[in-house]
PDB file of C-alpha atoms in Angstrom:
ATOM      1  CA  UNK C   1      27.960  19.740 -19.453  1.00  0.00           C
ATOM      2  CA  UNK C   2      26.692  21.278 -16.223  1.00  0.00           C
ATOM      3  CA  UNK C   3      24.992  24.244 -17.887  1.00  0.00           C
ATOM      4  CA  UNK C   4      21.533  23.227 -16.587  1.00  0.00           C
ATOM      5  CA  UNK C   5      23.001  23.495 -13.090  1.00  0.00           C
ATOM      6  CA  UNK C   6      23.615  27.192 -13.641  1.00  0.00           C
ATOM      7  CA  UNK C   7      20.003  27.605 -14.719  1.00  0.00           C
ATOM      8  CA  UNK C   8      18.860  26.473 -11.272  1.00  0.00           C
ATOM      9  CA  UNK C   9      21.122  28.916  -9.467  1.00  0.00           C
ATOM     10  CA  UNK C  10      21.113  32.692  -9.256  1.00  0.00           C
ATOM     11  CA  UNK C  11      22.291  34.196 -12.573  1.00  0.00           C
ATOM     12  CA  UNK C  12      26.034  34.133 -13.079  1.00  0.00           C
ATOM     13  CA  UNK C  13      28.473  35.389 -15.607  1.00  0.00           C
ATOM     14  CA  UNK C  14      30.329  32.306 -16.937  1.00  0.00           C
ATOM     15  CA  UNK C  15      33.493  34.393 -17.127  1.00  0.00           C
ATOM     16  CA  UNK C  16      33.246  34.791 -13.360  1.00  0.00           C
ATOM     17  CA  UNK C  17      34.051  31.129 -12.692  1.00  0.00           C
ATOM     18  CA  UNK C  18      37.204  31.255 -10.597  1.00  0.00           C
ATOM     19  CA  UNK C  19      37.918  27.535 -10.701  1.00  0.00           C
ATOM     20  CA  UNK C  20      36.561  24.114 -11.449  1.00  0.00           C
ATOM     21  CA  UNK C  21      37.774  20.602 -10.797  1.00  0.00           C
ATOM     22  CA  UNK C  22      36.324  17.207 -11.563  1.00  0.00           C
ATOM     23  CA  UNK C  23      37.143  13.590 -10.783  1.00  0.00           C
ATOM     24  CA  UNK C  24      35.747  10.237 -11.813  1.00  0.00           C
ATOM     25  CA  UNK C  25      34.803   7.878  -9.005  1.00  0.00           C
ATOM     26  CA  UNK C  26      34.714   4.087  -9.247  1.00  0.00           C
ATOM     27  CA  UNK C  27      31.551   2.181  -8.341  1.00  0.00           C
ATOM     28  CA  UNK C  28      32.892   1.205  -4.913  1.00  0.00           C
ATOM     29  CA  UNK C  29      32.063   2.654  -1.508  1.00  0.00           C
ATOM     30  CA  UNK C  30      35.773   3.317  -0.970  1.00  0.00           C
ATOM     31  CA  UNK C  31      35.267   6.082  -3.550  1.00  0.00           C
ATOM     32  CA  UNK C  32      33.689   8.244  -0.832  1.00  0.00           C
ATOM     33  CA  UNK C  33      37.085   8.579   0.887  1.00  0.00           C
ATOM     34  CA  UNK C  34      38.687   9.428  -2.451  1.00  0.00           C
ATOM     35  CA  UNK C  35      36.031  12.093  -3.038  1.00  0.00           C
ATOM     36  CA  UNK C  36      36.793  13.670   0.351  1.00  0.00           C
ATOM     37  CA  UNK C  37      40.528  13.647  -0.381  1.00  0.00           C
ATOM     38  CA  UNK C  38      39.932  15.252  -3.793  1.00  0.00           C
ATOM     39  CA  UNK C  39      37.709  17.854  -2.106  1.00  0.00           C
ATOM     40  CA  UNK C  40      40.327  18.684   0.541  1.00  0.00           C
ATOM     41  CA  UNK C  41      43.081  19.087  -2.063  1.00  0.00           C
ATOM     42  CA  UNK C  42      40.880  21.251  -4.290  1.00  0.00           C
ATOM     43  CA  UNK C  43      39.621  23.498  -1.482  1.00  0.00           C
ATOM     44  CA  UNK C  44      43.153  24.007  -0.149  1.00  0.00           C
ATOM     45  CA  UNK C  45      44.357  24.954  -3.648  1.00  0.00           C
ATOM     46  CA  UNK C  46      41.502  27.498  -3.807  1.00  0.00           C
ATOM     47  CA  UNK C  47      42.348  28.759  -0.294  1.00  0.00           C
ATOM     48  CA  UNK C  48      38.971  27.537   1.002  1.00  0.00           C
ATOM     49  CA  UNK C  49      40.287  24.944   3.437  1.00  0.00           C
ATOM     50  CA  UNK C  50      38.202  26.448   6.243  1.00  0.00           C
ATOM     51  CA  UNK C  51      35.062  25.246   4.391  1.00  0.00           C
ATOM     52  CA  UNK C  52      36.260  21.631   4.196  1.00  0.00           C
ATOM     53  CA  UNK C  53      34.154  20.142   7.010  1.00  0.00           C
ATOM     54  CA  UNK C  54      30.801  21.291   5.624  1.00  0.00           C
ATOM     55  CA  UNK C  55      31.674  20.663   1.981  1.00  0.00           C
ATOM     56  CA  UNK C  56      33.153  17.231   2.753  1.00  0.00           C
ATOM     57  CA  UNK C  57      30.002  16.207   4.615  1.00  0.00           C
ATOM     58  CA  UNK C  58      27.869  17.173   1.622  1.00  0.00           C
ATOM     59  CA  UNK C  59      30.244  15.534  -0.873  1.00  0.00           C
ATOM     60  CA  UNK C  60      30.220  12.338   1.216  1.00  0.00           C
ATOM     61  CA  UNK C  61      26.416  12.253   1.304  1.00  0.00           C
ATOM     62  CA  UNK C  62      25.965  12.998  -2.404  1.00  0.00           C
ATOM     63  CA  UNK C  63      28.553  10.419  -3.479  1.00  0.00           C
ATOM     64  CA  UNK C  64      27.159   7.813  -1.078  1.00  0.00           C
ATOM     65  CA  UNK C  65      23.642   8.413  -2.426  1.00  0.00           C
ATOM     66  CA  UNK C  66      24.885   8.115  -5.995  1.00  0.00           C
ATOM     67  CA  UNK C  67      26.602   4.831  -5.211  1.00  0.00           C
ATOM     68  CA  UNK C  68      23.781   3.438  -3.082  1.00  0.00           C
ATOM     69  CA  UNK C  69      20.794   4.433  -5.162  1.00  0.00           C
ATOM     70  CA  UNK C  70      22.087   4.911  -8.681  1.00  0.00           C
ATOM     71  CA  UNK C  71      24.187   1.838  -9.301  1.00  0.00           C
ATOM     72  CA  UNK C  72      22.655  -1.285  -7.752  1.00  0.00           C
ATOM     73  CA  UNK C  73      20.083  -2.878 -10.013  1.00  0.00           C
ATOM     74  CA  UNK C  74      20.711  -0.492 -12.910  1.00  0.00           C
ATOM     75  CA  UNK C  75      20.947  -2.288 -16.223  1.00  0.00           C
ATOM     76  CA  UNK C  76      24.388  -1.951 -17.831  1.00  0.00           C
ATOM     77  CA  UNK C  77      24.664   1.173 -19.942  1.00  0.00           C
ATOM     78  CA  UNK C  78      27.097   2.369 -22.485  1.00  0.00           C
ATOM     79  CA  UNK C  79      29.333   5.135 -21.076  1.00  0.00           C
ATOM     80  CA  UNK C  80      28.879   3.827 -17.540  1.00  0.00           C
ATOM     81  CA  UNK C  81      32.615   4.057 -16.940  1.00  0.00           C
ATOM     82  CA  UNK C  82      33.015   6.122 -14.829  1.00  0.00           C
ATOM     83  CA  UNK C  83      29.537   5.789 -13.381  1.00  0.00           C
ATOM     84  CA  UNK C  84      29.873   8.627 -10.850  1.00  0.00           C
ATOM     85  CA  UNK C  85      31.682  11.944 -11.255  1.00  0.00           C
ATOM     86  CA  UNK C  86      32.287  14.709  -8.706  1.00  0.00           C
ATOM     87  CA  UNK C  87      32.495  18.334  -9.859  1.00  0.00           C
ATOM     88  CA  UNK C  88      33.586  21.293  -7.725  1.00  0.00           C
ATOM     89  CA  UNK C  89      33.042  24.796  -9.112  1.00  0.00           C
ATOM     90  CA  UNK C  90      34.033  28.060  -7.503  1.00  0.00           C
ATOM     91  CA  UNK C  91      32.851  31.573  -8.179  1.00  0.00           C
ATOM     92  CA  UNK C  92      33.786  34.670  -6.195  1.00  0.00           C
ATOM     93  CA  UNK C  93      30.788  34.404  -3.909  1.00  0.00           C
ATOM     94  CA  UNK C  94      29.844  30.719  -4.055  1.00  0.00           C
ATOM     95  CA  UNK C  95      31.036  27.151  -4.271  1.00  0.00           C
ATOM     96  CA  UNK C  96      29.057  24.338  -5.873  1.00  0.00           C
ATOM     97  CA  UNK C  97      29.654  20.640  -5.498  1.00  0.00           C
ATOM     98  CA  UNK C  98      27.803  18.431  -7.959  1.00  0.00           C
ATOM     99  CA  UNK C  99      27.674  14.664  -8.344  1.00  0.00           C
ATOM    100  CA  UNK C 100      26.671  13.076 -11.630  1.00  0.00           C
ATOM    101  CA  UNK C 101      25.357   9.513 -11.680  1.00  0.00           C
ATOM    102  CA  UNK C 102      23.629   7.244 -14.219  1.00  0.00           C
ATOM    103  CA  UNK C 103      20.274   6.982 -12.417  1.00  0.00           C
ATOM    104  CA  UNK C 104      17.246   8.756 -13.813  1.00  0.00           C
ATOM    105  CA  UNK C 105      15.447   8.613 -10.457  1.00  0.00           C
ATOM    106  CA  UNK C 106      14.964  11.951  -8.724  1.00  0.00           C
ATOM    107  CA  UNK C 107      16.507  12.308  -5.274  1.00  0.00           C
ATOM    108  CA  UNK C 108      13.971  12.621  -2.478  1.00  0.00           C
ATOM    109  CA  UNK C 109      14.667  13.970   0.973  1.00  0.00           C
ATOM    110  CA  UNK C 110      12.669  11.567   3.088  1.00  0.00           C
ATOM    111  CA  UNK C 111      12.068  11.215   6.771  1.00  0.00           C
ATOM    112  CA  UNK C 112      13.951   8.392   8.424  1.00  0.00           C
ATOM    113  CA  UNK C 113      12.691   6.613  11.507  1.00  0.00           C
ATOM    114  CA  UNK C 114      14.523   7.544  14.716  1.00  0.00           C
ATOM    115  CA  UNK C 115      16.041   4.056  14.833  1.00  0.00           C
ATOM    116  CA  UNK C 116      17.113   4.040  11.145  1.00  0.00           C
ATOM    117  CA  UNK C 117      20.833   3.943  10.418  1.00  0.00           C
ATOM    118  CA  UNK C 118      20.459   5.714   7.078  1.00  0.00           C
ATOM    119  CA  UNK C 119      18.015   7.898   5.191  1.00  0.00           C
ATOM    120  CA  UNK C 120      19.073  11.319   6.449  1.00  0.00           C
ATOM    121  CA  UNK C 121      21.634  12.212   3.778  1.00  0.00           C
ATOM    122  CA  UNK C 122      19.660  14.808   1.841  1.00  0.00           C
ATOM    123  CA  UNK C 123      18.358  16.280   5.092  1.00  0.00           C
ATOM    124  CA  UNK C 124      22.015  16.830   6.117  1.00  0.00           C
ATOM    125  CA  UNK C 125      22.790  18.311   2.684  1.00  0.00           C
ATOM    126  CA  UNK C 126      19.862  20.702   3.115  1.00  0.00           C
ATOM    127  CA  UNK C 127      20.986  21.718   6.621  1.00  0.00           C
ATOM    128  CA  UNK C 128      24.675  22.241   5.836  1.00  0.00           C
ATOM    129  CA  UNK C 129      24.506  23.847   2.371  1.00  0.00           C
ATOM    130  CA  UNK C 130      22.762  27.075   1.403  1.00  0.00           C
ATOM    131  CA  UNK C 131      20.660  25.288  -1.217  1.00  0.00           C
ATOM    132  CA  UNK C 132      20.608  22.079  -3.204  1.00  0.00           C
ATOM    133  CA  UNK C 133      18.820  20.656  -6.195  1.00  0.00           C
ATOM    134  CA  UNK C 134      19.144  18.332  -9.131  1.00  0.00           C
ATOM    135  CA  UNK C 135      18.514  18.150 -12.851  1.00  0.00           C
ATOM    136  CA  UNK C 136      18.557  15.469 -15.533  1.00  0.00           C
ATOM    137  CA  UNK C 137      21.969  15.073 -17.085  1.00  0.00           C
ATOM    138  CA  UNK C 138      22.493  15.309 -20.825  1.00  0.00           C
ATOM    139  CA  UNK C 139      24.067  12.475 -22.759  1.00  0.00           C
ATOM    140  CA  UNK C 140      27.841  12.225 -22.325  1.00  0.00           C
ATOM    141  CA  UNK C 141      30.274  13.100 -25.077  1.00  0.00           C
ATOM    142  CA  UNK C 142      29.975  10.722 -27.995  1.00  0.00           C
ATOM    143  CA  UNK C 143      26.190  10.320 -27.727  1.00  0.00           C
ATOM    144  CA  UNK C 144      23.778  12.342 -29.779  1.00  0.00           C
ATOM    145  CA  UNK C 145      22.196  15.197 -27.791  1.00  0.00           C
ATOM    146  CA  UNK C 146      18.779  14.045 -29.000  1.00  0.00           C
ATOM    147  CA  UNK C 147      19.365  10.660 -27.357  1.00  0.00           C
ATOM    148  CA  UNK C 148      18.030   9.679 -23.957  1.00  0.00           C
ATOM    149  CA  UNK C 149      19.100  11.408 -20.788  1.00  0.00           C
ATOM    150  CA  UNK C 150      22.100   9.782 -19.202  1.00  0.00           C
ATOM    151  CA  UNK C 151      21.208  10.227 -15.550  1.00  0.00           C
ATOM    152  CA  UNK C 152      21.177  13.166 -13.200  1.00  0.00           C
ATOM    153  CA  UNK C 153      23.315  15.762 -11.458  1.00  0.00           C
ATOM    154  CA  UNK C 154      22.655  16.494  -7.785  1.00  0.00           C
ATOM    155  CA  UNK C 155      24.262  19.724  -6.568  1.00  0.00           C
ATOM    156  CA  UNK C 156      24.703  21.775  -3.422  1.00  0.00           C
ATOM    157  CA  UNK C 157      25.545  25.477  -3.180  1.00  0.00           C
ATOM    158  CA  UNK C 158      27.668  27.134  -0.505  1.00  0.00           C
ATOM    159  CA  UNK C 159      27.816  30.910  -0.278  1.00  0.00           C
ATOM    160  CA  UNK C 160      31.311  32.270   0.277  1.00  0.00           C
ATOM    161  CA  UNK C 161      32.088  35.439   2.233  1.00  0.00           C
ATOM    162  CA  UNK C 162      33.452  38.301   0.228  1.00  0.00           C
ATOM    163  CA  UNK C 163      37.194  38.754   0.651  1.00  0.00           C
ATOM    164  CA  UNK C 164      38.065  41.285   3.294  1.00  0.00           C
ATOM    165  CA  UNK C 165      34.830  40.724   5.252  1.00  0.00           C
TER     166      UNK C 165
END
């Protein structure tokens, strides 16, 4: 499902994936806290707890953006339950967090006014992660691949230090 994500990253051997975890998030802002909790549990299981602060900030921003920009005003769609999904994938030398949502609109890192209370999320993602990007998401299971695109996946990459260094 996230194969196009790999195409936007440096080449990897799929057999090198050390771990992956995914959770569905309800269309409520309380889901951001659930996403952080899921991230903490997953990173601790992968012995990457020291990366929690940066990864949690990025996860919070990506999930908030998905909820804020992808759901309000969208016409109801089949397969919208769950509307937002968080994926964490770990390789030996990198960690990727990706958020899938039903919007077809591309994310744009804009400039917020100094007095604005929001609008800096993707700027924070860019500052904290090593790289980020997005791609259209293929139709979910049960839909024909030739059907319309379902939405998008926004991802952020974190490089991990090699063990022993």
